[in-house]
Coordinates of C-alpha atoms in Angstrom, one line a residue:
M210 CA 118.4 28.5 149.0
A211 CA 119.2 26.8 145.9
E212 CA 122.3 27.3 144.2
A213 CA 121.7 29.6 140.8
N214 CA 122.1 28.0 137.8
N215 CA 124.0 29.5 135.1
T216 CA 123.9 27.1 132.7
K217 CA 123.3 28.7 129.4
L218 CA 120.3 27.5 127.2
F219 CA 120.8 25.1 124.7
A220 CA 124.7 24.9 125.7
E221 CA 125.0 20.7 124.6
F222 CA 124.4 22.4 121.0
P223 CA 127.5 23.2 118.9
E224 CA 127.8 26.8 117.7
I225 CA 127.2 27.6 114.1
S226 CA 129.0 30.0 112.2
T227 CA 127.8 32.4 109.7
Q228 CA 130.0 30.5 107.2
Q229 CA 128.5 27.2 108.0
W230 CA 124.8 29.0 107.7
M231 CA 126.2 30.5 104.0
D232 CA 127.2 27.1 102.9
K233 CA 124.2 25.7 103.8
I234 CA 122.4 28.3 102.2
T235 CA 124.3 28.6 98.9
A236 CA 124.1 24.5 98.7
D237 CA 120.2 24.7 98.6
L238 CA 120.0 27.7 96.2
K239 CA 121.5 25.1 93.6
G240 CA 123.7 27.7 91.8
A241 CA 121.1 30.6 92.0
D242 CA 122.8 33.7 92.7
F243 CA 122.5 34.5 96.7
E244 CA 122.0 38.4 96.0
R245 CA 119.4 38.0 93.3
K246 CA 117.1 35.2 95.3
L247 CA 117.3 36.3 98.7
V248 CA 118.5 39.7 99.5
W249 CA 115.7 42.3 99.7
R250 CA 116.7 46.1 98.0
T251 CA 114.8 48.3 100.0
N252 CA 113.5 51.7 98.8
E253 CA 115.4 53.2 101.8
G254 CA 118.8 52.9 100.4
F255 CA 120.5 49.5 101.9
N256 CA 119.8 46.1 101.3
V257 CA 118.1 43.4 103.9
Q258 CA 119.8 40.0 104.2
P259 CA 117.8 36.7 104.6
F260 CA 119.5 36.3 108.3
Y261 CA 120.9 38.1 110.9
R262 CA 123.5 37.2 113.9
Q263 CA 124.4 38.7 117.2
E264 CA 127.7 39.9 115.4
D265 CA 125.6 42.4 113.2
L266 CA 125.1 44.3 116.2
E267 CA 128.7 44.8 117.1
N268 CA 128.5 48.5 116.4
V269 CA 125.1 49.2 117.8
N270 CA 125.8 51.2 120.8
Y271 CA 122.3 51.4 122.6
L272 CA 121.6 47.8 123.0
D273 CA 121.8 48.2 126.8
V274 CA 119.8 51.0 127.1
L275 CA 116.4 50.4 129.1
P276 CA 112.8 51.8 128.3
G277 CA 112.7 55.3 129.4
E278 CA 116.2 56.2 129.3
F279 CA 118.2 58.5 127.1
P280 CA 118.6 58.2 123.9
F281 CA 115.1 56.8 124.1
V282 CA 115.3 54.2 121.2
R283 CA 113.5 52.0 123.6
G284 CA 110.5 54.2 124.3
S285 CA 109.7 57.5 126.2
Q286 CA 108.0 55.5 128.8
K287 CA 108.5 52.4 131.2
D288 CA 105.5 51.0 129.8
N289 CA 103.9 50.7 126.4
N290 CA 100.5 52.3 127.2
W291 CA 99.5 54.6 124.2
F292 CA 96.5 57.1 123.8
V293 CA 94.0 55.8 121.3
R294 CA 92.5 58.9 119.5
Q295 CA 89.6 59.8 117.4
N296 CA 89.6 62.9 115.1
I297 CA 86.3 64.9 115.0
L298 CA 85.7 67.8 112.7
V299 CA 83.9 70.7 114.6
K300 CA 81.3 72.2 112.4
D301 CA 78.8 72.7 115.5
V302 CA 80.5 72.4 118.8
K303 CA 77.2 71.0 120.4
A304 CA 77.1 68.5 118.3
A305 CA 80.8 67.8 118.6
N306 CA 80.6 67.7 122.4
K307 CA 78.0 65.1 122.0
K308 CA 80.2 62.9 119.5
A309 CA 82.9 63.5 121.8
L310 CA 81.1 62.1 124.9
N311 CA 79.8 59.4 123.2
I312 CA 83.2 57.9 121.9
L313 CA 84.8 58.2 125.1
N314 CA 82.6 56.0 126.4
K315 CA 83.4 53.7 123.9
G316 CA 87.3 53.7 124.9
V317 CA 88.9 56.5 123.1
D318 CA 91.3 58.4 125.4
S319 CA 92.3 61.2 123.0
L320 CA 90.5 63.3 121.2
G321 CA 91.6 65.3 118.1
F322 CA 89.3 68.2 117.4
I323 CA 89.6 69.8 114.0
I324 CA 88.1 73.7 114.2
E325 CA 88.2 75.5 110.5
D326 CA 85.7 78.1 111.5
A327 CA 87.3 81.2 113.3
D328 CA 84.1 82.2 115.0
L329 CA 84.0 78.8 117.3
C330 CA 87.2 79.9 118.8
S331 CA 85.6 82.2 121.2
V332 CA 85.4 81.1 125.3
V333 CA 81.9 80.3 124.9
N334 CA 82.3 78.0 121.9
V335 CA 85.3 76.3 123.6
A336 CA 83.3 75.8 126.7
T337 CA 80.6 74.4 125.2
L338 CA 83.0 72.2 123.2
L339 CA 84.2 71.0 126.4
E340 CA 81.2 70.6 128.7
G341 CA 81.3 67.3 130.6
I342 CA 84.6 66.3 129.6
C343 CA 86.9 65.5 132.2
L344 CA 89.8 67.7 131.1
S345 CA 92.6 65.6 133.2
A346 CA 91.6 62.2 132.2
V347 CA 91.7 62.3 128.6
E348 CA 94.4 64.0 126.0
L349 CA 93.1 67.1 124.4
N350 CA 94.3 67.9 120.7
F351 CA 93.4 70.4 118.5
T352 CA 93.9 71.7 115.0
V353 CA 92.9 75.3 114.7
M354 CA 93.1 76.8 111.0
V355 CA 92.6 80.4 112.2
K356 CA 93.2 82.4 115.4
S357 CA 95.4 79.8 117.2
K358 CA 96.6 82.6 119.7
E359 CA 93.4 83.4 120.6
F360 CA 92.3 80.0 120.7
V361 CA 94.8 79.1 123.3
E362 CA 94.3 82.0 125.2
N363 CA 90.3 80.9 125.5
F364 CA 91.1 77.5 126.3
M365 CA 93.3 78.0 129.1
E366 CA 90.6 80.5 130.7
V367 CA 87.8 77.3 130.2
V368 CA 90.5 75.0 132.2
E369 CA 90.8 77.7 134.5
N370 CA 87.2 78.1 135.7
N371 CA 86.6 74.6 135.5
G372 CA 89.0 74.2 138.2
Y373 CA 91.8 72.2 136.5
K374 CA 95.6 72.8 137.2
P375 CA 97.7 73.7 134.2
E376 CA 100.1 70.8 134.8
D377 CA 96.8 68.5 135.0
I378 CA 96.2 69.2 130.9
K379 CA 97.6 66.6 128.6
G380 CA 97.5 67.1 124.6
S381 CA 98.9 69.3 121.9
L382 CA 97.9 72.1 119.5
N383 CA 98.6 71.5 115.8
W384 CA 100.6 74.5 115.2
D385 CA 102.7 73.8 112.4
C386 CA 104.1 76.8 110.0
F387 CA 106.2 74.5 107.9
G388 CA 103.4 71.6 107.4
R389 CA 101.2 74.8 106.4
L390 CA 103.9 75.6 103.8
L391 CA 104.5 72.1 102.5
C392 CA 100.6 72.2 101.8
K393 CA 99.1 75.5 101.3
G394 CA 102.5 77.0 100.2
V395 CA 102.1 80.1 102.4
F396 CA 103.1 81.1 106.1
R397 CA 100.2 81.4 108.8
T398 CA 101.2 85.0 109.4
G399 CA 102.3 85.9 106.0
S400 CA 106.2 85.4 106.7
L401 CA 108.5 83.3 108.3
Q402 CA 109.6 85.9 110.7
G403 CA 105.7 86.5 111.6
D404 CA 105.5 82.7 112.2
M405 CA 108.3 82.3 114.9
K406 CA 107.2 85.4 116.9
E407 CA 103.7 83.6 116.8
A408 CA 105.4 80.1 118.1
A409 CA 107.5 81.8 120.5
E410 CA 104.4 83.4 122.0
L411 CA 102.5 80.5 122.3
I412 CA 105.3 78.7 124.2
E413 CA 105.1 81.9 126.7
M414 CA 101.4 81.6 126.9
S415 CA 101.4 78.1 127.8
S416 CA 104.6 77.8 129.6
A417 CA 102.4 76.5 133.1
F418 CA 100.8 73.7 130.8
S419 CA 103.6 71.8 130.9
N420 CA 101.9 68.7 129.2
F421 CA 100.4 70.8 126.3
R422 CA 102.4 71.0 123.6
V423 CA 101.7 73.8 121.4
L424 CA 104.1 73.1 118.4
T425 CA 104.0 70.0 116.1
V426 CA 106.4 68.9 113.0
N427 CA 103.9 66.9 110.7
A428 CA 106.5 64.8 109.0
K429 CA 103.2 62.4 108.4
Y430 CA 102.8 64.9 105.3
F431 CA 105.9 63.4 103.4
N432 CA 104.9 60.1 103.9
N433 CA 101.2 60.9 102.7
A434 CA 102.7 62.2 99.5
G435 CA 104.7 58.9 98.8
S436 CA 108.2 59.4 100.2
F437 CA 110.1 56.6 101.7
I438 CA 110.5 56.0 105.3
S439 CA 113.9 57.1 105.2
Q440 CA 112.7 60.4 104.0
E441 CA 109.6 60.6 106.5
L442 CA 112.5 60.5 109.1
G443 CA 115.2 62.4 107.5
F444 CA 112.8 65.6 106.7
G445 CA 110.8 65.6 109.7
L446 CA 114.1 65.7 111.8
A447 CA 115.1 68.7 109.8
M448 CA 111.6 70.0 110.2
G449 CA 112.2 69.6 114.3
N450 CA 115.8 71.1 114.1
E451 CA 114.3 74.1 112.1
Y452 CA 112.4 75.0 115.2
L453 CA 114.9 74.7 117.6
S454 CA 117.3 76.5 115.3
L455 CA 114.9 79.5 114.7
L456 CA 113.6 79.8 118.0
T457 CA 116.8 79.4 120.2
E458 CA 118.2 82.2 118.0
A459 CA 115.3 84.5 118.7
G460 CA 115.8 83.8 122.0
V461 CA 113.5 80.8 123.6
D462 CA 115.1 78.5 125.6
A463 CA 115.9 75.4 123.9
S464 CA 114.6 73.2 126.4
A465 CA 111.1 75.1 126.3
V466 CA 111.4 74.6 122.5
A467 CA 111.8 71.0 122.6
A468 CA 109.1 70.3 125.1
N469 CA 106.6 71.6 123.2
L470 CA 107.1 69.9 119.8
K471 CA 104.9 67.1 119.1
F472 CA 105.6 64.9 116.4
N473 CA 103.2 63.6 113.8
F474 CA 104.4 60.7 111.7
A475 CA 102.2 58.2 109.1
V476 CA 102.5 54.8 109.4
G477 CA 102.5 52.6 106.1
S478 CA 102.4 48.8 106.0
N479 CA 106.0 48.1 105.6
Y480 CA 105.6 46.3 109.3
F481 CA 109.2 45.8 110.6
M482 CA 110.7 48.8 108.9
E483 CA 107.8 51.4 110.2
I484 CA 108.5 49.7 113.8
A485 CA 112.3 50.5 113.3
K486 CA 111.1 54.2 112.2
F487 CA 109.8 55.2 115.4
R488 CA 112.4 53.5 117.1
A489 CA 115.5 55.2 115.0
A490 CA 113.1 58.4 115.3
R491 CA 113.4 59.0 119.0
L492 CA 117.0 58.1 119.2
A493 CA 117.9 60.7 116.4
W494 CA 116.1 63.7 117.7
A495 CA 117.5 63.0 121.6
N496 CA 120.6 63.4 119.6
I497 CA 119.8 66.4 118.2
V498 CA 118.1 68.3 121.2
A499 CA 121.7 67.2 123.2
Q500 CA 123.4 69.4 121.0
Y501 CA 121.0 72.4 122.0
T502 CA 120.5 71.9 126.1
E503 CA 121.5 69.3 128.6
D504 CA 117.8 69.0 129.5
K505 CA 117.6 65.3 128.5
T506 CA 113.7 65.2 129.6
S507 CA 113.1 67.6 127.0
A508 CA 115.0 65.2 124.6
V509 CA 111.9 62.9 124.8
M510 CA 110.4 62.8 121.2
N511 CA 106.8 62.7 121.9
I512 CA 105.3 60.8 118.8
H513 CA 101.5 60.6 117.2
A514 CA 100.8 58.3 114.7
E515 CA 98.4 58.1 111.9
T516 CA 97.8 55.3 109.6
S517 CA 98.7 56.4 106.0
N518 CA 96.8 57.6 103.4
W519 CA 98.8 56.8 100.5
N520 CA 98.2 53.1 100.3
K521 CA 94.7 53.1 101.1
T522 CA 92.2 52.3 98.0
V523 CA 88.7 53.2 96.9
F524 CA 87.7 49.7 95.4
D525 CA 87.5 46.8 97.7
P526 CA 87.9 49.4 100.4
Y527 CA 87.6 46.4 103.1
V528 CA 91.0 45.5 102.4
N529 CA 92.1 49.2 104.1
M530 CA 91.2 47.5 107.6
L531 CA 93.9 44.9 106.9
R532 CA 96.5 47.5 106.1
T533 CA 95.5 49.8 109.1
Q534 CA 95.8 46.6 111.3
T535 CA 99.4 46.1 110.5
E536 CA 100.1 49.8 110.7
A537 CA 98.6 50.0 114.1
M538 CA 100.7 47.0 115.3
S539 CA 103.8 48.5 113.6
A540 CA 103.2 52.0 115.6
S541 CA 102.0 50.6 119.1
L542 CA 105.1 48.1 118.9
G543 CA 107.2 51.0 118.0
G544 CA 106.4 52.8 121.2
V545 CA 104.2 55.5 119.8
N546 CA 102.7 58.1 122.5
S547 CA 99.0 58.1 120.5
L548 CA 97.5 56.8 117.8
T549 CA 94.7 57.4 115.0
V550 CA 93.5 54.5 113.0
L551 CA 92.0 56.2 110.2
P552 CA 88.4 54.3 109.3
F553 CA 88.7 52.5 106.4
D554 CA 86.5 54.3 103.9
S555 CA 88.1 57.7 104.6
T556 CA 89.8 57.9 101.1
Y557 CA 86.3 58.6 99.7
K558 CA 83.5 59.9 102.1
I559 CA 83.2 61.3 105.6
S560 CA 83.0 58.2 107.8
D561 CA 80.1 56.8 109.6
E562 CA 79.3 55.2 112.5
F563 CA 80.2 51.7 111.5
S564 CA 83.7 52.6 109.9
E565 CA 84.7 54.7 113.0
R566 CA 83.3 52.2 115.5
I567 CA 85.8 49.5 113.3
A568 CA 88.8 51.9 113.8
R569 CA 88.3 52.1 117.2
N570 CA 88.2 48.4 117.6
Q571 CA 91.4 47.7 115.9
Q572 CA 93.3 49.4 118.7
H573 CA 91.2 47.8 121.4
L574 CA 92.0 44.4 119.9
L575 CA 95.7 45.1 120.3
K576 CA 95.2 46.6 124.0
E577 CA 92.7 44.0 125.2
E578 CA 93.0 40.9 123.6
S579 CA 96.7 41.1 122.2
H580 CA 98.0 43.0 125.2
F581 CA 100.7 45.1 123.2
D582 CA 100.4 47.9 125.9
K583 CA 101.6 45.7 129.0
V584 CA 105.4 45.2 126.9
A585 CA 107.5 48.0 126.5
D586 CA 109.8 48.0 123.2
P587 CA 109.0 44.1 122.7
S588 CA 111.3 43.8 119.1
A589 CA 114.3 44.6 121.8
G590 CA 117.4 42.3 120.7
S591 CA 115.9 41.1 117.6
Y592 CA 119.0 40.9 115.1
Y593 CA 116.6 42.2 112.6
I594 CA 114.8 45.0 113.9
E595 CA 118.0 46.0 115.5
T596 CA 119.9 46.1 112.5
L597 CA 116.8 47.7 110.4
T598 CA 116.7 50.6 113.5
D599 CA 120.1 51.0 112.8
N600 CA 120.1 51.0 109.1
I601 CA 116.8 53.7 108.8
L602 CA 118.8 55.8 111.5
D603 CA 121.6 55.6 108.8
Q604 CA 119.8 56.5 106.3
G605 CA 117.4 59.2 107.5
W606 CA 120.5 61.1 109.4
K607 CA 122.4 61.2 105.9
I608 CA 119.0 63.1 104.5
F609 CA 118.7 65.1 107.4
L610 CA 122.5 66.2 107.1
S611 CA 121.9 66.9 103.2
V612 CA 119.0 69.4 104.1
E613 CA 121.2 71.2 106.9
D614 CA 124.1 71.2 104.4
N615 CA 121.8 72.9 102.0
G616 CA 120.9 75.5 104.3
G617 CA 118.2 74.1 106.7
L618 CA 114.4 73.5 106.1
F619 CA 113.1 76.6 104.7
A620 CA 116.1 77.0 102.3
S621 CA 115.6 73.4 101.2
L622 CA 111.9 74.3 101.0
K623 CA 112.4 77.4 99.1
D624 CA 114.8 75.8 96.1
G625 CA 112.3 72.9 95.9
M626 CA 114.9 70.4 97.0
I627 CA 112.9 68.6 99.5
Q628 CA 109.9 68.7 97.2
A629 CA 111.8 67.3 94.3
E630 CA 112.9 64.1 96.2
V631 CA 109.7 63.4 97.6
K632 CA 108.2 63.5 94.2
K633 CA 110.8 61.0 93.0
A634 CA 110.5 58.9 95.6
A635 CA 106.1 58.9 94.9
D636 CA 107.2 58.4 91.0
K637 CA 109.3 55.3 91.9
R638 CA 106.6 54.0 93.9
C639 CA 103.6 54.7 91.5
A640 CA 106.0 53.0 88.8
D641 CA 106.2 50.0 91.0
I642 CA 102.5 50.0 91.7
A643 CA 102.2 50.5 87.8
N644 CA 104.1 47.1 87.3
R645 CA 102.7 45.5 90.2
K646 CA 106.1 45.2 91.6
E647 CA 104.6 46.8 94.9
V648 CA 101.1 45.2 95.2
L649 CA 97.7 46.8 96.8
L650 CA 95.4 44.0 96.8
G651 CA 91.7 44.6 95.5
T652 CA 92.9 47.2 93.1
T653 CA 96.2 46.2 91.5
Q654 CA 95.8 42.5 92.3
Y655 CA 92.8 40.2 92.6
P656 CA 90.3 43.1 92.2
N657 CA 86.5 42.3 92.4
T658 CA 85.5 42.8 88.8
N659 CA 82.1 43.1 90.0
E660 CA 82.4 46.2 92.3
T661 CA 81.2 49.8 91.3
M662 CA 82.1 52.5 93.3
A663 CA 81.1 56.0 91.2
G664 CA 78.1 56.3 93.5
E665 CA 79.9 55.9 96.6
I666 CA 82.3 58.6 96.3
K667 CA 81.8 61.5 98.2
K668 CA 85.0 63.3 98.6
S669 CA 88.5 63.7 97.5
G670 CA 91.0 61.3 99.5
S671 CA 93.4 64.4 100.4
C672 CA 95.2 63.9 103.5
C673 CA 95.5 67.5 104.3
S674 CA 92.5 69.8 104.9
C675 CA 94.5 72.9 103.9
A676 CA 95.6 71.7 100.7
S677 CA 94.5 74.3 98.5
S678 CA 95.2 78.1 98.4
D679 CA 94.3 81.3 96.0
A680 CA 97.1 83.1 97.7
K681 CA 100.7 83.6 96.1
K682 CA 102.8 80.7 97.1
E683 CA 105.9 80.9 99.0
I684 CA 107.2 77.4 97.6
E685 CA 105.8 74.5 95.6
T686 CA 103.4 72.0 97.4
L687 CA 103.5 68.4 97.7
S688 CA 100.8 66.6 95.9
F689 CA 98.9 64.5 98.2
A690 CA 97.8 61.6 95.3
R691 CA 97.6 58.2 96.6
G692 CA 99.5 55.5 95.0
T693 CA 96.4 53.9 93.5
E694 CA 94.2 57.3 92.1
A695 CA 95.4 56.2 88.3
F696 CA 93.8 52.7 88.5
E697 CA 91.0 54.0 90.0
A698 CA 90.9 56.3 87.2
L699 CA 90.8 53.4 85.0
R700 CA 88.1 51.4 86.8
L701 CA 85.6 54.5 86.8
Q702 CA 86.1 55.0 83.2
T703 CA 85.2 51.6 82.4
E704 CA 82.2 52.3 85.0
A705 CA 81.2 55.0 83.1
A706 CA 81.5 53.1 79.7
A707 CA 78.3 52.8 77.3
K708 CA 79.3 49.2 77.4
R709 CA 81.4 46.9 80.2
P710 CA 83.9 45.3 78.1
K711 CA 84.0 41.5 78.2
V712 CA 87.4 39.2 78.3
V713 CA 86.9 36.1 77.4
M714 CA 90.1 33.5 78.4
L715 CA 90.6 31.0 75.7
K716 CA 92.7 28.3 77.2
V717 CA 93.6 25.4 75.1
G718 CA 96.8 22.8 75.4
N719 CA 98.9 22.5 78.5
L720 CA 96.5 22.3 81.6
A721 CA 98.8 23.8 84.2
M722 CA 100.2 26.9 82.0
R723 CA 96.7 27.1 80.8
Q724 CA 95.0 27.6 84.3
A725 CA 98.0 29.9 85.5
R726 CA 97.9 32.4 82.6
G727 CA 94.3 32.4 82.7
Q728 CA 94.5 33.5 86.3
F729 CA 97.2 36.0 85.8
A730 CA 95.2 37.3 82.6
G731 CA 91.8 37.8 84.7
N732 CA 93.8 39.9 87.5
F733 CA 95.1 41.7 84.6
F734 CA 92.1 43.0 83.0
G735 CA 90.1 42.6 86.2
C736 CA 92.0 45.8 87.6
A737 CA 90.3 48.2 84.6
G738 CA 87.1 46.7 85.9
Y739 CA 86.4 44.6 82.6
E740 CA 83.9 41.7 82.9
I741 CA 86.1 38.3 82.9
S742 CA 84.5 35.3 81.5
D743 CA 86.4 32.1 82.4
T744 CA 86.0 28.2 81.9
L745 CA 88.6 25.7 82.6
G746 CA 89.3 25.4 78.9
Y747 CA 88.6 24.3 75.2
N748 CA 89.7 21.0 73.4
S749 CA 90.8 23.4 70.6
V750 CA 91.2 26.6 69.4
E751 CA 88.2 26.7 67.0
E752 CA 85.8 25.5 69.9
G753 CA 87.3 28.4 71.9
V754 CA 86.8 30.9 69.5
K755 CA 83.2 30.2 69.0
A756 CA 82.7 30.1 72.6
A757 CA 84.1 33.7 72.5
K758 CA 81.7 34.9 69.6
E759 CA 78.8 33.7 71.4
K760 CA 79.6 35.4 74.5
A761 CA 80.3 38.8 72.3
A762 CA 84.0 38.9 73.5
D763 CA 85.8 42.4 73.1
I764 CA 88.9 40.8 74.0
V765 CA 90.1 37.2 73.7
V766 CA 93.0 36.1 75.8
L767 CA 95.0 33.4 74.6
C768 CA 96.6 31.2 77.4
S769 CA 98.4 28.0 76.7
S770 CA 101.8 27.2 76.8
D771 CA 105.1 29.0 75.2
D772 CA 105.6 26.0 72.7
E773 CA 102.0 25.8 71.8
Y774 CA 101.3 29.5 70.9
A775 CA 103.3 29.3 67.5
A776 CA 100.7 27.5 66.2
A777 CA 97.4 28.3 68.2
A778 CA 98.2 32.2 68.1
P779 CA 97.9 32.4 64.0
L780 CA 95.0 30.1 64.2
A781 CA 93.2 32.0 67.0
K782 CA 94.1 35.4 64.8
D783 CA 92.5 34.2 61.9
L784 CA 89.4 33.0 63.1
L785 CA 88.6 36.2 65.2
D786 CA 86.9 39.3 63.6
D787 CA 87.1 42.5 65.2
E788 CA 88.0 40.9 68.6
I789 CA 91.3 42.2 70.0
L790 CA 93.5 39.1 70.5
V791 CA 95.7 39.1 73.8
I792 CA 98.4 36.7 74.4
A793 CA 99.1 35.5 78.1
G794 CA 103.2 35.5 78.1
A795 CA 106.3 36.5 76.5
P796 CA 107.1 33.4 74.4
K797 CA 110.4 32.8 72.5
C798 CA 107.9 32.7 69.6
A799 CA 107.1 36.7 70.0
D800 CA 109.0 38.3 67.2
E801 CA 107.4 35.6 64.5
L802 CA 104.1 36.1 65.6
K803 CA 104.4 39.9 66.1
A804 CA 105.4 39.4 61.9
K805 CA 102.2 37.8 61.5
G806 CA 99.9 40.8 63.0
I807 CA 99.9 39.6 66.4
E808 CA 100.5 42.8 68.7
N809 CA 99.1 42.2 72.1
F810 CA 101.0 40.4 75.1
I811 CA 100.7 40.9 78.4
H812 CA 103.3 39.2 80.9
V813 CA 104.8 39.7 84.2
R814 CA 107.0 42.5 82.8
S815 CA 104.1 44.3 81.4
N816 CA 103.4 47.8 82.8
V817 CA 99.5 46.9 83.9
L818 CA 98.7 50.6 84.1
E819 CA 99.9 51.5 81.3
E820 CA 98.7 48.7 78.8
L821 CA 95.4 49.2 80.3
K822 CA 95.1 52.7 79.3
G823 CA 95.7 51.5 75.9
Y824 CA 93.4 48.8 76.0
N825 CA 90.9 51.3 77.1
L826 CA 91.7 53.8 73.7
K827 CA 91.1 50.7 71.8
L828 CA 88.0 50.0 73.2
G829 CA 86.9 53.6 72.9
I830 CA 86.6 54.5 76.7
K831 CA 87.5 57.8 77.4

């Protein structure tokens, strides 16, 4: 037998220290500030460096843990196979059953039935809903708005009548009293005590169904309300801990509570951060459960991920496919147990067969072509992702502890602390979108100005089906407005206007500067749906003004270099009549131009949303 070669790979190359890397980077920056140029300041409360090394992981103590081992940071199973879920809104049980059988033949192995009508929860209707489905071969998930206990009783009867063993049934009941509070402001039974009594009864009723979880933590609601990733994690952990705390106080075994909890997270487009979120979530939850019970098998966090609703758009909706694809990649690489990719058009209409097929196939691409299901935790050992995992864990844990210090989840919902923090985060993100620091392609950057969508919108884009109530609210509810809704409202105002405003680019002077500023201005005003008229440029201001008048311009944007604005801008103002003159840029002579009556400037520091609202008002668009 040949002797093993223990020579280290690349041993012939000299080691390079961190200081040597920093010296090289500093030299390449040519005096620019390292922190300002290369360090990413995240919303999560920590900075991300441009590079990481092994020394950054010296204090990380889980690196030798294998997939499927406590504390499950590397996944809850030894492979990375996940369930492909598609949701079905049940209006008619026969039609829903037909659709379920159809999509099961198209690669789906997890069904999410949403039942709003109490009359559909009878034994006969449940049996019809599940007719012809091999109940042990698929994951079955139910969101039942009313009569949850009655539904579970009838579901178990149908399982027994069809000859299945309870332990062979995999799935969940989306029963979440705190999620209902966040969305609707009221308890399921009218009180916290009543809801906990029902939760305990559900656990007892389903005790034989060891792979069917009857309680849910919908951390996704924080994400879809605009929270930061660390907040979704921290508040989600607090929600899960509240169930553990209240139910164990009521005499329910902690292992039974933990084993019956399913966590629903949303996943956004912050690719690596989302991967790290799922890894951190499993580790944190395992440590929480370990404080209640020594049963490590119950400490496994069962995670369902759903693509986020907050960052999806109505305009240029096909771009949503790009967003959901990276989100699906983050979730699968992060080791979720099941995943729903929402169809690209779900923000504004009931999805059709085409968009649902695309959504399914996005997961099939990851499994069948990219083989993401074959490698458990492929990001393990990456200095970058391991550091992100540790940082997100640290921030999420601090948020979790702040809730516990405030008396727990319900106390923090009652006094509005959690809602205030989520709103603050959403406001920050909306402000970043308005300033185009957070870019959503097709809506806040590079819009299709010829697109119209008013006639396509058939429903609101709310992520929560129970988001309205006439009952007196126990707590302030979350707002589920998407991040682009304000921009979309501007576009819809333009569509409804008697005349679509026309913007003409008056490009003169320096070729490079006029082209760059013309493109910037076209994107700027395109976000409001204005008609953009552009050319390579004009030989003089006089020629450009003449062309703008011939094109019946409402807005004329002067695009040139800073040095040329001092003479060109006053001339353009004198030659124009009622057209609105806008200067693209923030030239040093801006104060001089303002003194001559030139008021409108657009530049990279502009609040695009507020500026466009102002132009709509000037143009009489309400």
